[in-house]
Amino acid sequence: MSFLHFAKCAAFLLAASMASSLQAQDVALTSRDGSVSVSGNFLGFDGEFYRVDTEYGVLTLDGSGVNCDGPGCPDLNSFYPIIRFSGDGAVSASLLPALVSAFAARYGYNTEVSMTPTEYRVVLTDSVAGQPEAQIDFVHTSTEEGFADLVSENTDIVVSSREANTFEKELARIAGIGDLSDPVRARVMGLDAIVPIVSPSNPLSTISLENLEKLLTGTFQNWSEVGGQDAPVSLFLNEAIVESGSPLLELLPALTVESLATGATILPTAQAAVEAAEGDPYGFAFGRLSTVGKVKILGLTGECGFRTDVVSADVKTEDYPLTQPLFLYTPARRLPQIARDFLDYVLSPAAQIVVARSPFVDQSIEELTFRDHGRRFANAIRHAGEEIALDDLQAIVDGLYGARRLSLGFRFKGGTALLDAQSRSNVQLLARLVEAGVYDGKQLVFAGFSDGQGPAAANERLSERRAAAVRNSVLAALGEAADPELFQTVVRGFGEAMPLACDDVAWGRSLNRRVEIWVKDGFTDTLSRESSAP
């Protein structure tokens, strides 16, 4: 463990131990008849319920049944909730303010905005009376600091560009915040991606994963070693790029803070690294798709010849390996009603239109035609192994011809059968659309694929089981309003017959283990109606 990481961990633990004292103000809550009274440190009031840290633990009490006495008690005549977001600066400075503005317009609030370099504040007021209804503060920190603020009761919602890591989940559990691995605690509001970037004058257009790792570790220090011009590489990296939970570390598991090239310049933010590379003709950095500006984005290639470029559809399906879901993490406690309304809104189709108009990638579902996948089918034919026969390739064409692929990807955590965070969010997205009748009269084909490790027959069976598991998760997420007689689901397992990436590296195998959703018009009479049941 590096000294920097140790220091951050120590600060995190200190924050957790101080959680009950940072906002400590004594209050006493007494029942209306005076028969019951509790006292302790006031933690919050959402307009309906008090939260107090007492000798019995943290209690949540209905404000309508108690009288509050003490310096921490709110003025009920002028009360309005203050909702605090802390975390990823790029998201909290641009996307979230746009979403709050759209939310306010939709629900009839006026807005009063004030800004500082580190905070964006919006006061929502009643459009008729002009009285404040809520104050929303977006604090521009970082994902790591956002989780520290949550543990220390200094924020209500974390803005995160990655999943909570094991350490953060444990601290949250100790602090009574709840289980951050619970899907209910994390909402995916949009998507971003980490992209390798160079100066526009650099002649390269792609870089292999092997060469990428050698640049980052300093094994290669000249562009000519990766097919470029004879010039030294200037490496600019930001601190978060090798932080625990970063997609880059999952892509290149051998990469660590200690193995980074000694000549690399470490900068505090991704934007600073991008700007440094943009101003250096020999610069190399990782940026975020949402903030790359005028630099050149390199495509990623594998040793076996596959290539992937960053386009919105591939980010949505996770076919691009460095996709970054953007999360809102909430504690396992009651939030004010207006905060709950906003959290519901960010997942709505109306909110996704706002995301689509921003530099980030929205989660609205696209339908990709069979023709759009020409390169994928060409790769399937080109890289078919000895166990893949013409019949296997024809089975894919027969099963999917005339269908449209949805831009919803389903992938699994490494070494497990558990869906990753973006996939869990996609389950809910698809379930809501099915329940709304979007796919009435249509057939949803859950198509499973595997990597090429092991016998082809076993992989085909495994891919079918995974496809069935995703289908069952979607059906289980449907509300009572859904009528299973109005749509049809079909499960198919195609095994290793259509890889997206090289099987000789871990990240390629991870991309190949997936479930896709394809839509066909009409029902298939020859299929049993039992295929619509979980």
Short mmCIF file of C-alpha atoms in Angstrom, two decimals:
data_model
loop_
_atom_site.label_atom_id
_atom_site.label_comp_id
_atom_site.label_asym_id
_atom_site.label_seq_id
_atom_site.Cartn_x
_atom_site.Cartn_y
_atom_site.Cartn_z
CA MET A 1 0.00 0.00 0.00
CA SER A 2 1.45 3.39 -0.96
CA PHE A 3 1.83 6.17 1.64
CA LEU A 4 -0.74 8.27 -0.23
CA HIS A 5 -3.29 5.45 -0.14
CA PHE A 6 -2.54 4.79 3.54
CA ALA A 7 -3.10 8.47 4.35
CA LYS A 8 -6.42 8.49 2.54
CA CYS A 9 -7.51 5.34 4.37
CA ALA A 10 -6.57 6.88 7.72
CA ALA A 11 -8.56 10.01 6.89
CA PHE A 12 -11.51 7.86 5.92
CA LEU A 13 -11.40 5.97 9.21
CA LEU A 14 -11.19 9.24 11.13
CA ALA A 15 -14.21 10.53 9.25
CA ALA A 16 -16.16 7.40 10.17
CA SER A 17 -15.25 7.69 13.86
CA MET A 18 -16.39 11.34 13.89
CA ALA A 19 -19.70 10.67 12.11
CA SER A 20 -21.85 11.25 15.18
CA SER A 21 -20.05 14.37 16.42
CA LEU A 22 -19.46 16.63 13.41
CA GLN A 23 -22.97 18.01 13.41
CA ALA A 24 -23.68 17.43 17.10
CA GLN A 25 -26.31 19.67 18.62
CA ASP A 26 -28.30 18.64 21.68
CA VAL A 27 -32.05 18.17 21.31
CA ALA A 28 -34.79 16.57 23.34
CA LEU A 29 -37.83 15.03 21.62
CA THR A 30 -40.87 14.58 23.82
CA SER A 31 -44.18 12.95 22.91
CA ARG A 32 -47.18 15.27 22.82
CA ASP A 33 -48.55 13.84 26.08
CA GLY A 34 -45.17 14.12 27.78
CA SER A 35 -44.96 10.42 28.59
CA VAL A 36 -41.90 9.57 26.48
CA SER A 37 -38.75 11.61 25.87
CA VAL A 38 -35.42 10.93 24.15
CA SER A 39 -32.42 13.19 23.85
CA GLY A 40 -29.23 13.19 21.86
CA ASN A 41 -27.34 14.80 19.04
CA PHE A 42 -29.51 16.25 16.28
CA LEU A 43 -28.59 14.77 12.89
CA GLY A 44 -31.31 16.07 10.60
CA PHE A 45 -34.93 16.85 9.83
CA ASP A 46 -36.54 16.23 6.43
CA GLY A 47 -39.75 18.15 7.00
CA GLU A 48 -41.50 15.12 8.46
CA PHE A 49 -39.03 13.06 10.51
CA TYR A 50 -36.24 13.87 12.98
CA ARG A 51 -32.98 11.91 13.08
CA VAL A 52 -31.24 11.90 16.45
CA ASP A 53 -28.15 10.03 17.66
CA THR A 54 -29.22 8.78 21.10
CA GLU A 55 -27.88 6.38 23.70
CA TYR A 56 -30.04 3.75 21.96
CA GLY A 57 -28.47 4.45 18.57
CA VAL A 58 -29.68 6.62 15.69
CA LEU A 59 -33.46 7.01 15.88
CA THR A 60 -35.85 8.35 13.25
CA LEU A 61 -38.98 9.86 14.81
CA ASP A 62 -42.17 11.21 13.26
CA GLY A 63 -42.16 14.97 13.82
CA SER A 64 -45.95 15.15 14.03
CA GLY A 65 -45.93 13.18 17.29
CA VAL A 66 -43.19 14.97 19.24
CA ASN A 67 -42.11 18.38 20.48
CA CYS A 68 -38.49 19.39 19.89
CA ASP A 69 -36.50 21.39 22.42
CA GLY A 70 -32.86 22.42 22.20
CA PRO A 71 -30.40 24.41 20.05
CA GLY A 72 -30.53 21.88 17.19
CA CYS A 73 -34.29 22.11 16.67
CA PRO A 74 -35.30 23.57 13.29
CA ASP A 75 -37.62 26.56 12.94
CA LEU A 76 -40.71 24.81 11.58
CA ASN A 77 -42.25 28.08 10.36
CA SER A 78 -39.43 28.74 7.89
CA PHE A 79 -38.09 25.23 7.42
CA TYR A 80 -37.02 23.86 4.05
CA PRO A 81 -34.74 20.85 3.49
CA ILE A 82 -31.10 21.25 2.48
CA ILE A 83 -29.92 18.39 0.25
CA ARG A 84 -26.20 18.04 -0.20
CA PHE A 85 -24.41 16.18 -3.01
CA SER A 86 -20.65 15.54 -2.86
CA GLY A 87 -18.35 13.77 -5.29
CA ASP A 88 -17.12 13.73 -8.86
CA GLY A 89 -16.43 17.35 -9.83
CA ALA A 90 -17.09 17.00 -13.56
CA VAL A 91 -20.58 15.59 -12.95
CA SER A 92 -21.55 17.87 -10.06
CA ALA A 93 -20.39 20.97 -11.95
CA SER A 94 -22.24 20.35 -15.21
CA LEU A 95 -24.64 17.43 -15.50
CA LEU A 96 -26.38 17.63 -12.12
CA PRO A 97 -27.15 21.37 -12.35
CA ALA A 98 -28.70 20.76 -15.77
CA LEU A 99 -30.82 17.94 -14.35
CA VAL A 100 -31.95 20.07 -11.40
CA SER A 101 -32.92 22.88 -13.76
CA ALA A 102 -35.00 20.48 -15.88
CA PHE A 103 -36.51 18.93 -12.73
CA ALA A 104 -37.52 22.37 -11.46
CA ALA A 105 -39.15 23.29 -14.76
CA ARG A 106 -41.04 20.00 -14.86
CA TYR A 107 -42.43 20.35 -11.33
CA GLY A 108 -43.12 24.09 -11.40
CA TYR A 109 -40.32 25.43 -9.19
CA ASN A 110 -38.40 28.63 -9.74
CA THR A 111 -34.64 28.51 -9.19
CA GLU A 112 -32.13 30.82 -7.56
CA VAL A 113 -28.55 29.87 -8.39
CA SER A 114 -25.28 30.83 -6.71
CA MET A 115 -21.82 29.45 -7.42
CA THR A 116 -18.33 29.34 -5.97
CA PRO A 117 -15.29 27.52 -7.41
CA THR A 118 -16.08 24.50 -5.22
CA GLU A 119 -19.87 24.53 -4.95
CA TYR A 120 -23.04 25.02 -6.99
CA ARG A 121 -26.15 25.95 -5.00
CA VAL A 122 -29.75 25.94 -6.22
CA VAL A 123 -32.67 27.14 -4.13
CA LEU A 124 -36.01 25.86 -5.40
CA THR A 125 -38.87 28.25 -4.66
CA ASP A 126 -42.62 28.00 -4.97
CA SER A 127 -43.62 29.60 -8.29
CA VAL A 128 -46.67 31.30 -6.70
CA ALA A 129 -45.74 32.26 -3.15
CA GLY A 130 -41.99 32.55 -3.78
CA GLN A 131 -41.20 30.62 -0.59
CA PRO A 132 -38.14 28.32 -0.56
CA GLU A 133 -39.04 24.65 -0.96
CA ALA A 134 -35.53 23.18 -0.89
CA GLN A 135 -31.86 24.06 -1.14
CA ILE A 136 -29.64 21.73 -3.17
CA ASP A 137 -25.86 22.00 -2.85
CA PHE A 138 -23.45 20.30 -5.27
CA VAL A 139 -19.95 20.23 -3.78
CA HIS A 140 -17.19 19.67 -6.36
CA THR A 141 -14.90 17.17 -4.64
CA SER A 142 -14.00 13.69 -5.92
CA THR A 143 -15.55 10.26 -5.81
CA GLU A 144 -13.32 9.23 -2.91
CA GLU A 145 -14.09 12.39 -0.91
CA GLY A 146 -17.79 11.97 -1.65
CA PHE A 147 -17.82 8.60 0.11
CA ALA A 148 -15.85 10.09 3.02
CA ASP A 149 -18.46 12.85 3.31
CA LEU A 150 -21.26 10.27 3.31
CA VAL A 151 -19.67 8.29 6.12
CA SER A 152 -19.12 11.45 8.18
CA GLU A 153 -22.72 12.70 7.69
CA ASN A 154 -21.44 15.66 5.64
CA THR A 155 -23.45 14.78 2.56
CA ASP A 156 -26.73 13.12 1.67
CA ILE A 157 -25.85 11.73 -1.76
CA VAL A 158 -22.53 10.67 -3.30
CA VAL A 159 -21.79 11.53 -6.94
CA SER A 160 -19.51 8.71 -8.07
CA SER A 161 -17.80 7.79 -11.34
CA ARG A 162 -17.25 4.20 -10.18
CA GLU A 163 -18.67 1.55 -7.90
CA ALA A 164 -17.95 1.88 -4.20
CA ASN A 165 -14.87 -0.19 -3.40
CA THR A 166 -14.59 -2.80 -0.65
CA PHE A 167 -13.04 -0.38 1.83
CA GLU A 168 -15.77 2.23 1.33
CA LYS A 169 -18.51 -0.38 1.65
CA GLU A 170 -17.06 -1.61 4.94
CA LEU A 171 -16.79 1.91 6.37
CA ALA A 172 -20.36 2.66 5.35
CA ARG A 173 -21.52 -0.51 7.10
CA ILE A 174 -19.63 0.40 10.28
CA ALA A 175 -21.03 3.94 10.23
CA GLY A 176 -24.60 2.68 9.84
CA ILE A 177 -24.97 4.10 6.32
CA GLY A 178 -26.19 0.76 4.97
CA ASP A 179 -25.00 -1.82 2.45
CA LEU A 180 -23.65 0.14 -0.53
CA SER A 181 -23.57 -3.07 -2.58
CA ASP A 182 -27.38 -3.18 -2.42
CA PRO A 183 -28.72 -2.10 -5.85
CA VAL A 184 -31.23 0.13 -4.06
CA ARG A 185 -28.36 2.27 -2.76
CA ALA A 186 -26.93 3.09 -6.22
CA ARG A 187 -28.63 4.69 -9.21
CA VAL A 188 -26.91 4.97 -12.60
CA MET A 189 -27.93 8.35 -14.05
CA GLY A 190 -25.66 8.38 -17.10
CA LEU A 191 -22.44 7.06 -18.59
CA ASP A 192 -18.94 8.22 -19.35
CA ALA A 193 -15.79 6.48 -20.58
CA ILE A 194 -12.05 6.61 -19.98
CA VAL A 195 -10.24 7.17 -23.27
CA PRO A 196 -6.53 7.17 -24.23
CA ILE A 197 -5.70 10.49 -25.85
CA VAL A 198 -2.81 12.09 -27.73
CA SER A 199 -2.10 15.39 -29.43
CA PRO A 200 -4.00 15.93 -32.73
CA SER A 201 -0.60 16.00 -34.48
CA ASN A 202 0.24 12.45 -33.38
CA PRO A 203 -0.07 10.10 -36.41
CA LEU A 204 -1.29 7.11 -34.36
CA SER A 205 -5.00 6.20 -34.47
CA THR A 206 -4.96 3.03 -32.33
CA ILE A 207 -2.90 1.41 -29.59
CA SER A 208 -2.81 -2.20 -28.45
CA LEU A 209 -3.43 -3.13 -24.82
CA GLU A 210 0.05 -4.65 -24.63
CA ASN A 211 1.70 -1.44 -25.85
CA LEU A 212 -0.53 0.62 -23.59
CA GLU A 213 0.71 -1.24 -20.54
CA LYS A 214 4.32 -0.84 -21.67
CA LEU A 215 3.87 2.93 -22.06
CA LEU A 216 2.33 3.23 -18.61
CA THR A 217 5.07 1.21 -16.92
CA GLY A 218 7.89 2.95 -18.79
CA THR A 219 8.99 -0.18 -20.66
CA PHE A 220 8.43 1.85 -23.84
CA GLN A 221 9.48 5.49 -23.71
CA ASN A 222 9.57 6.41 -27.40
CA TRP A 223 6.62 6.64 -29.80
CA SER A 224 8.55 4.66 -32.41
CA GLU A 225 8.27 1.59 -30.17
CA VAL A 226 4.47 1.59 -30.61
CA GLY A 227 4.44 2.41 -34.33
CA GLY A 228 4.67 6.20 -34.09
CA GLN A 229 7.30 8.80 -34.80
CA ASP A 230 10.78 8.87 -33.28
CA ALA A 231 10.06 11.08 -30.27
CA PRO A 232 10.01 10.65 -26.49
CA VAL A 233 6.67 9.95 -24.81
CA SER A 234 5.43 12.55 -22.34
CA LEU A 235 3.13 10.70 -19.94
CA PHE A 236 0.47 12.66 -18.03
CA LEU A 237 -1.77 10.83 -15.57
CA ASN A 238 -4.30 11.92 -12.98
CA GLU A 239 -4.50 10.45 -9.49
CA ALA A 240 -7.87 8.75 -9.93
CA ILE A 241 -6.80 6.74 -12.98
CA VAL A 242 -5.09 4.13 -10.79
CA GLU A 243 -7.42 4.48 -7.82
CA SER A 244 -9.04 1.32 -6.48
CA GLY A 245 -12.10 0.55 -8.58
CA SER A 246 -10.82 2.33 -11.68
CA PRO A 247 -11.80 0.57 -14.94
CA LEU A 248 -8.19 0.93 -16.10
CA LEU A 249 -6.94 -1.29 -13.29
CA GLU A 250 -9.53 -3.91 -14.22
CA LEU A 251 -8.43 -3.69 -17.85
CA LEU A 252 -4.71 -3.92 -16.97
CA PRO A 253 -4.62 -5.84 -13.66
CA ALA A 254 -0.79 -5.88 -13.63
CA LEU A 255 -0.76 -2.08 -13.45
CA THR A 256 -0.30 -0.54 -9.99
CA VAL A 257 0.74 2.81 -8.59
CA GLU A 258 4.16 1.32 -7.87
CA SER A 259 4.63 0.04 -11.44
CA LEU A 260 3.89 3.38 -13.15
CA ALA A 261 6.69 4.89 -15.20
CA THR A 262 8.95 7.00 -12.99
CA GLY A 263 8.87 9.82 -15.53
CA ALA A 264 5.09 10.14 -15.51
CA THR A 265 3.64 13.50 -14.46
CA ILE A 266 0.84 12.96 -11.93
CA LEU A 267 -1.85 15.65 -12.02
CA PRO A 268 -4.85 16.13 -9.69
CA THR A 269 -7.63 15.79 -12.28
CA ALA A 270 -8.31 14.07 -15.58
CA GLN A 271 -8.95 17.46 -17.19
CA ALA A 272 -5.53 18.71 -16.12
CA ALA A 273 -3.92 15.62 -17.70
CA VAL A 274 -5.87 16.17 -20.94
CA GLU A 275 -4.85 19.82 -21.13
CA ALA A 276 -1.21 18.89 -20.55
CA ALA A 277 -1.30 16.29 -23.35
CA GLU A 278 -3.11 18.69 -25.65
CA GLY A 279 -0.29 21.20 -25.29
CA ASP A 280 2.50 18.66 -25.84
CA PRO A 281 2.90 17.14 -29.35
CA TYR A 282 4.42 14.03 -27.74
CA GLY A 283 1.96 13.82 -24.86
CA PHE A 284 -0.14 10.83 -23.82
CA ALA A 285 -2.89 10.82 -21.19
CA PHE A 286 -6.21 9.32 -20.22
CA GLY A 287 -9.20 11.60 -20.39
CA ARG A 288 -12.90 11.25 -19.98
CA LEU A 289 -15.10 11.14 -23.04
CA SER A 290 -17.19 13.96 -21.55
CA THR A 291 -14.26 16.39 -21.29
CA VAL A 292 -11.64 15.46 -23.91
CA GLY A 293 -11.94 18.63 -25.99
CA LYS A 294 -9.85 18.82 -29.16
CA VAL A 295 -7.40 15.97 -28.53
CA LYS A 296 -7.29 12.75 -30.54
CA ILE A 297 -8.86 9.63 -29.02
CA LEU A 298 -7.05 6.38 -29.77
CA GLY A 299 -8.91 3.17 -30.55
CA LEU A 300 -7.97 0.04 -28.60
CA THR A 301 -6.73 -3.10 -30.33
CA GLY A 302 -5.84 -6.62 -29.23
CA GLU A 303 -3.02 -8.81 -30.39
CA CYS A 304 -5.49 -11.00 -32.29
CA GLY A 305 -6.64 -8.09 -34.47
CA PHE A 306 -9.85 -6.89 -32.81
CA ARG A 307 -10.39 -3.15 -32.59
CA THR A 308 -12.82 -1.13 -30.48
CA ASP A 309 -13.54 2.58 -30.76
CA VAL A 310 -15.45 4.69 -28.29
CA VAL A 311 -18.93 5.45 -29.65
CA SER A 312 -22.07 6.05 -27.59
CA ALA A 313 -23.73 2.75 -28.56
CA ASP A 314 -20.67 0.75 -27.45
CA VAL A 315 -20.54 2.70 -24.17
CA LYS A 316 -24.20 1.84 -23.52
CA THR A 317 -23.70 -1.86 -24.24
CA GLU A 318 -20.30 -1.96 -22.45
CA ASP A 319 -18.73 -3.24 -25.67
CA TYR A 320 -16.17 -0.48 -25.00
CA PRO A 321 -14.07 -1.86 -22.11
CA LEU A 322 -13.46 1.44 -20.25
CA THR A 323 -17.06 2.48 -19.75
CA GLN A 324 -17.75 4.47 -16.56
CA PRO A 325 -21.28 4.43 -15.13
CA LEU A 326 -22.13 7.60 -13.19
CA PHE A 327 -23.72 6.72 -9.85
CA LEU A 328 -25.76 8.48 -7.21
CA TYR A 329 -25.22 6.60 -3.92
CA THR A 330 -27.71 7.13 -1.11
CA PRO A 331 -27.62 6.11 2.57
CA ALA A 332 -30.05 3.67 4.12
CA ARG A 333 -32.04 6.44 5.74
CA ARG A 334 -35.01 8.53 4.79
CA LEU A 335 -34.28 11.50 2.50
CA PRO A 336 -36.61 14.51 2.13
CA GLN A 337 -39.52 13.99 -0.26
CA ILE A 338 -38.14 16.45 -2.81
CA ALA A 339 -34.82 14.53 -2.82
CA ARG A 340 -36.69 11.27 -3.43
CA ASP A 341 -38.63 12.92 -6.26
CA PHE A 342 -35.39 14.11 -7.86
CA LEU A 343 -33.77 10.67 -7.60
CA ASP A 344 -36.78 9.15 -9.35
CA TYR A 345 -36.62 11.88 -11.99
CA VAL A 346 -32.96 11.27 -12.97
CA LEU A 347 -33.91 7.77 -14.17
CA SER A 348 -36.84 8.97 -16.26
CA PRO A 349 -36.84 9.28 -20.09
CA ALA A 350 -37.19 13.06 -19.70
CA ALA A 351 -33.98 13.21 -17.65
CA GLN A 352 -32.14 11.02 -20.14
CA ILE A 353 -32.90 13.60 -22.84
CA VAL A 354 -31.05 16.13 -20.66
CA VAL A 355 -28.12 13.70 -20.32
CA ALA A 356 -28.07 13.16 -24.10
CA ARG A 357 -27.73 16.93 -24.64
CA SER A 358 -24.74 17.03 -22.29
CA PRO A 359 -21.21 15.73 -22.99
CA PHE A 360 -22.14 12.51 -21.18
CA VAL A 361 -23.74 9.39 -22.65
CA ASP A 362 -27.40 8.85 -21.85
CA GLN A 363 -29.10 5.52 -21.13
CA SER A 364 -31.97 5.88 -23.58
CA ILE A 365 -32.24 2.66 -25.54
CA GLU A 366 -31.20 2.58 -29.17
CA GLU A 367 -32.16 -0.16 -31.60
CA LEU A 368 -29.21 -1.30 -33.72
CA THR A 369 -30.14 -3.07 -36.94
CA PHE A 370 -28.69 -6.38 -38.06
CA ARG A 371 -26.78 -4.46 -40.74
CA ASP A 372 -25.03 -2.34 -38.08
CA HIS A 373 -23.18 -5.43 -36.89
CA GLY A 374 -21.34 -6.28 -40.09
CA ARG A 375 -17.90 -5.91 -38.52
CA ARG A 376 -18.88 -8.12 -35.59
CA PHE A 377 -20.07 -10.91 -37.87
CA ALA A 378 -16.91 -10.56 -39.98
CA ASN A 379 -14.82 -10.94 -36.80
CA ALA A 380 -16.86 -13.98 -35.78
CA ILE A 381 -16.06 -15.67 -39.08
CA ARG A 382 -12.43 -14.59 -39.09
CA HIS A 383 -11.68 -15.70 -35.53
CA ALA A 384 -13.81 -18.83 -35.34
CA GLY A 385 -11.86 -21.51 -33.48
CA GLU A 386 -11.52 -25.14 -34.40
CA GLU A 387 -14.65 -26.02 -32.42
CA ILE A 388 -16.84 -23.45 -34.20
CA ALA A 389 -18.39 -24.88 -37.35
CA LEU A 390 -20.33 -23.21 -40.13
CA ASP A 391 -23.51 -24.51 -38.50
CA ASP A 392 -22.73 -22.48 -35.35
CA LEU A 393 -22.33 -19.26 -37.31
CA GLN A 394 -25.46 -19.95 -39.29
CA ALA A 395 -27.36 -20.50 -36.02
CA ILE A 396 -26.52 -16.93 -34.97
CA VAL A 397 -27.70 -15.54 -38.29
CA ASP A 398 -30.88 -17.63 -38.24
CA GLY A 399 -31.62 -16.67 -34.63
CA LEU A 400 -31.03 -12.93 -34.99
CA TYR A 401 -31.73 -12.11 -38.63
CA GLY A 402 -34.40 -9.44 -38.96
CA ALA A 403 -34.07 -8.47 -35.27
CA ARG A 404 -32.74 -5.25 -33.77
CA ARG A 405 -30.23 -5.26 -30.95
CA LEU A 406 -31.04 -3.03 -27.97
CA SER A 407 -28.23 -0.87 -26.62
CA LEU A 408 -28.51 -2.58 -23.25
CA GLY A 409 -25.57 -4.75 -22.32
CA PHE A 410 -25.51 -7.31 -19.54
CA ARG A 411 -22.15 -8.32 -18.17
CA PHE A 412 -20.89 -10.08 -15.09
CA LYS A 413 -18.41 -9.24 -12.36
CA GLY A 414 -15.08 -10.94 -12.85
CA GLY A 415 -15.08 -14.56 -11.72
CA THR A 416 -18.76 -14.51 -10.71
CA ALA A 417 -22.25 -14.99 -12.10
CA LEU A 418 -23.32 -11.63 -10.60
CA LEU A 419 -24.30 -8.78 -12.90
CA ASP A 420 -22.13 -5.68 -12.71
CA ALA A 421 -23.59 -2.33 -11.61
CA GLN A 422 -24.45 -1.00 -15.06
CA SER A 423 -26.16 -4.30 -15.92
CA ARG A 424 -28.24 -4.22 -12.73
CA SER A 425 -29.39 -0.75 -13.73
CA ASN A 426 -30.20 -2.06 -17.21
CA VAL A 427 -32.45 -4.73 -15.69
CA GLN A 428 -34.57 -1.99 -14.16
CA LEU A 429 -34.55 0.09 -17.36
CA LEU A 430 -35.74 -2.83 -19.50
CA ALA A 431 -38.36 -3.88 -16.93
CA ARG A 432 -39.86 -0.38 -16.88
CA LEU A 433 -40.11 -0.34 -20.69
CA VAL A 434 -41.71 -3.79 -20.80
CA GLU A 435 -44.18 -2.76 -18.13
CA ALA A 436 -45.01 0.42 -20.09
CA GLY A 437 -45.98 -1.71 -23.09
CA VAL A 438 -43.11 -0.67 -25.35
CA TYR A 439 -42.56 -4.30 -26.42
CA ASP A 440 -46.17 -5.44 -26.59
CA GLY A 441 -46.63 -7.73 -29.59
CA LYS A 442 -42.87 -8.23 -29.86
CA GLN A 443 -40.39 -10.95 -29.05
CA LEU A 444 -37.40 -10.25 -26.80
CA VAL A 445 -34.50 -12.59 -27.55
CA PHE A 446 -32.04 -12.93 -24.65
CA ALA A 447 -28.88 -14.01 -26.48
CA GLY A 448 -26.01 -15.33 -24.35
CA PHE A 449 -22.36 -15.44 -25.40
CA SER A 450 -19.23 -16.75 -23.69
CA ASP A 451 -15.47 -16.58 -23.95
CA GLY A 452 -13.54 -19.35 -25.67
CA GLN A 453 -12.07 -20.96 -22.58
CA GLY A 454 -13.09 -24.60 -22.27
CA PRO A 455 -15.11 -26.89 -24.58
CA ALA A 456 -17.45 -25.16 -27.03
CA ALA A 457 -20.46 -27.30 -26.03
CA ALA A 458 -20.06 -26.41 -22.35
CA ASN A 459 -19.71 -22.73 -23.22
CA GLU A 460 -22.94 -22.85 -25.21
CA ARG A 461 -24.80 -24.30 -22.23
CA LEU A 462 -23.23 -21.75 -19.89
CA SER A 463 -24.17 -18.84 -22.16
CA GLU A 464 -27.76 -20.07 -22.30
CA ARG A 465 -27.95 -20.27 -18.49
CA ARG A 466 -26.66 -16.72 -18.18
CA ALA A 467 -29.17 -15.50 -20.75
CA ALA A 468 -31.95 -17.23 -18.80
CA ALA A 469 -30.73 -15.64 -15.56
CA VAL A 470 -30.90 -12.16 -17.10
CA ARG A 471 -34.35 -12.89 -18.56
CA ASN A 472 -35.58 -14.04 -15.16
CA SER A 473 -34.14 -10.95 -13.45
CA VAL A 474 -36.02 -8.68 -15.85
CA LEU A 475 -39.29 -10.56 -15.40
CA ALA A 476 -38.86 -10.52 -11.61
CA ALA A 477 -38.42 -6.74 -11.73
CA LEU A 478 -41.75 -6.20 -13.52
CA GLY A 479 -44.57 -4.58 -11.60
CA GLU A 480 -48.05 -6.00 -11.29
CA ALA A 481 -49.23 -3.93 -14.26
CA ALA A 482 -47.16 -6.01 -16.70
CA ASP A 483 -49.08 -8.63 -18.70
CA PRO A 484 -46.79 -11.52 -19.80
CA GLU A 485 -49.30 -12.50 -22.48
CA LEU A 486 -48.59 -9.28 -24.40
CA PHE A 487 -44.91 -10.01 -25.14
CA GLN A 488 -42.72 -13.04 -25.64
CA THR A 489 -39.26 -13.85 -24.33
CA VAL A 490 -36.85 -16.32 -25.90
CA VAL A 491 -33.53 -17.53 -24.47
CA ARG A 492 -30.68 -18.53 -26.81
CA GLY A 493 -27.12 -19.53 -26.01
CA PHE A 494 -24.52 -19.05 -28.76
CA GLY A 495 -21.43 -19.78 -26.68
CA GLU A 496 -18.12 -18.59 -28.04
CA ALA A 497 -19.29 -18.19 -31.64
CA MET A 498 -19.25 -14.36 -31.81
CA PRO A 499 -16.42 -12.86 -29.75
CA LEU A 500 -16.03 -9.09 -29.38
CA ALA A 501 -12.39 -9.13 -28.29
CA CYS A 502 -9.32 -11.29 -27.93
CA ASP A 503 -9.66 -14.32 -25.68
CA ASP A 504 -5.95 -14.34 -24.87
CA VAL A 505 -6.31 -11.50 -22.35
CA ALA A 506 -8.61 -11.16 -19.33
CA TRP A 507 -10.36 -8.00 -20.50
CA GLY A 508 -11.19 -9.65 -23.83
CA ARG A 509 -12.71 -12.68 -22.13
CA SER A 510 -14.72 -10.35 -19.89
CA LEU A 511 -16.16 -8.54 -22.92
CA ASN A 512 -17.04 -11.83 -24.60
CA ARG A 513 -19.05 -13.06 -21.58
CA ARG A 514 -22.26 -11.15 -22.15
CA VAL A 515 -26.00 -11.25 -22.73
CA GLU A 516 -27.55 -9.16 -25.51
CA ILE A 517 -31.20 -8.28 -26.07
CA TRP A 518 -32.59 -8.47 -29.59
CA VAL A 519 -36.14 -7.48 -30.56
CA LYS A 520 -38.29 -9.08 -33.24
CA ASP A 521 -41.73 -7.98 -34.37
CA GLY A 522 -44.48 -10.49 -33.67
CA PHE A 523 -44.51 -13.80 -31.83
CA THR A 524 -42.99 -17.10 -32.93
CA ASP A 525 -45.77 -19.68 -33.02
CA THR A 526 -43.44 -22.66 -32.76
CA LEU A 527 -42.11 -21.53 -29.38
CA SER A 528 -43.80 -22.59 -26.16
CA ARG A 529 -45.60 -19.83 -24.28
CA GLU A 530 -43.70 -21.10 -21.23
CA SER A 531 -40.74 -19.11 -22.58
CA SER A 532 -42.49 -16.00 -21.23
CA ALA A 533 -42.44 -17.26 -17.66
CA PRO A 534 -39.57 -16.78 -15.22
#
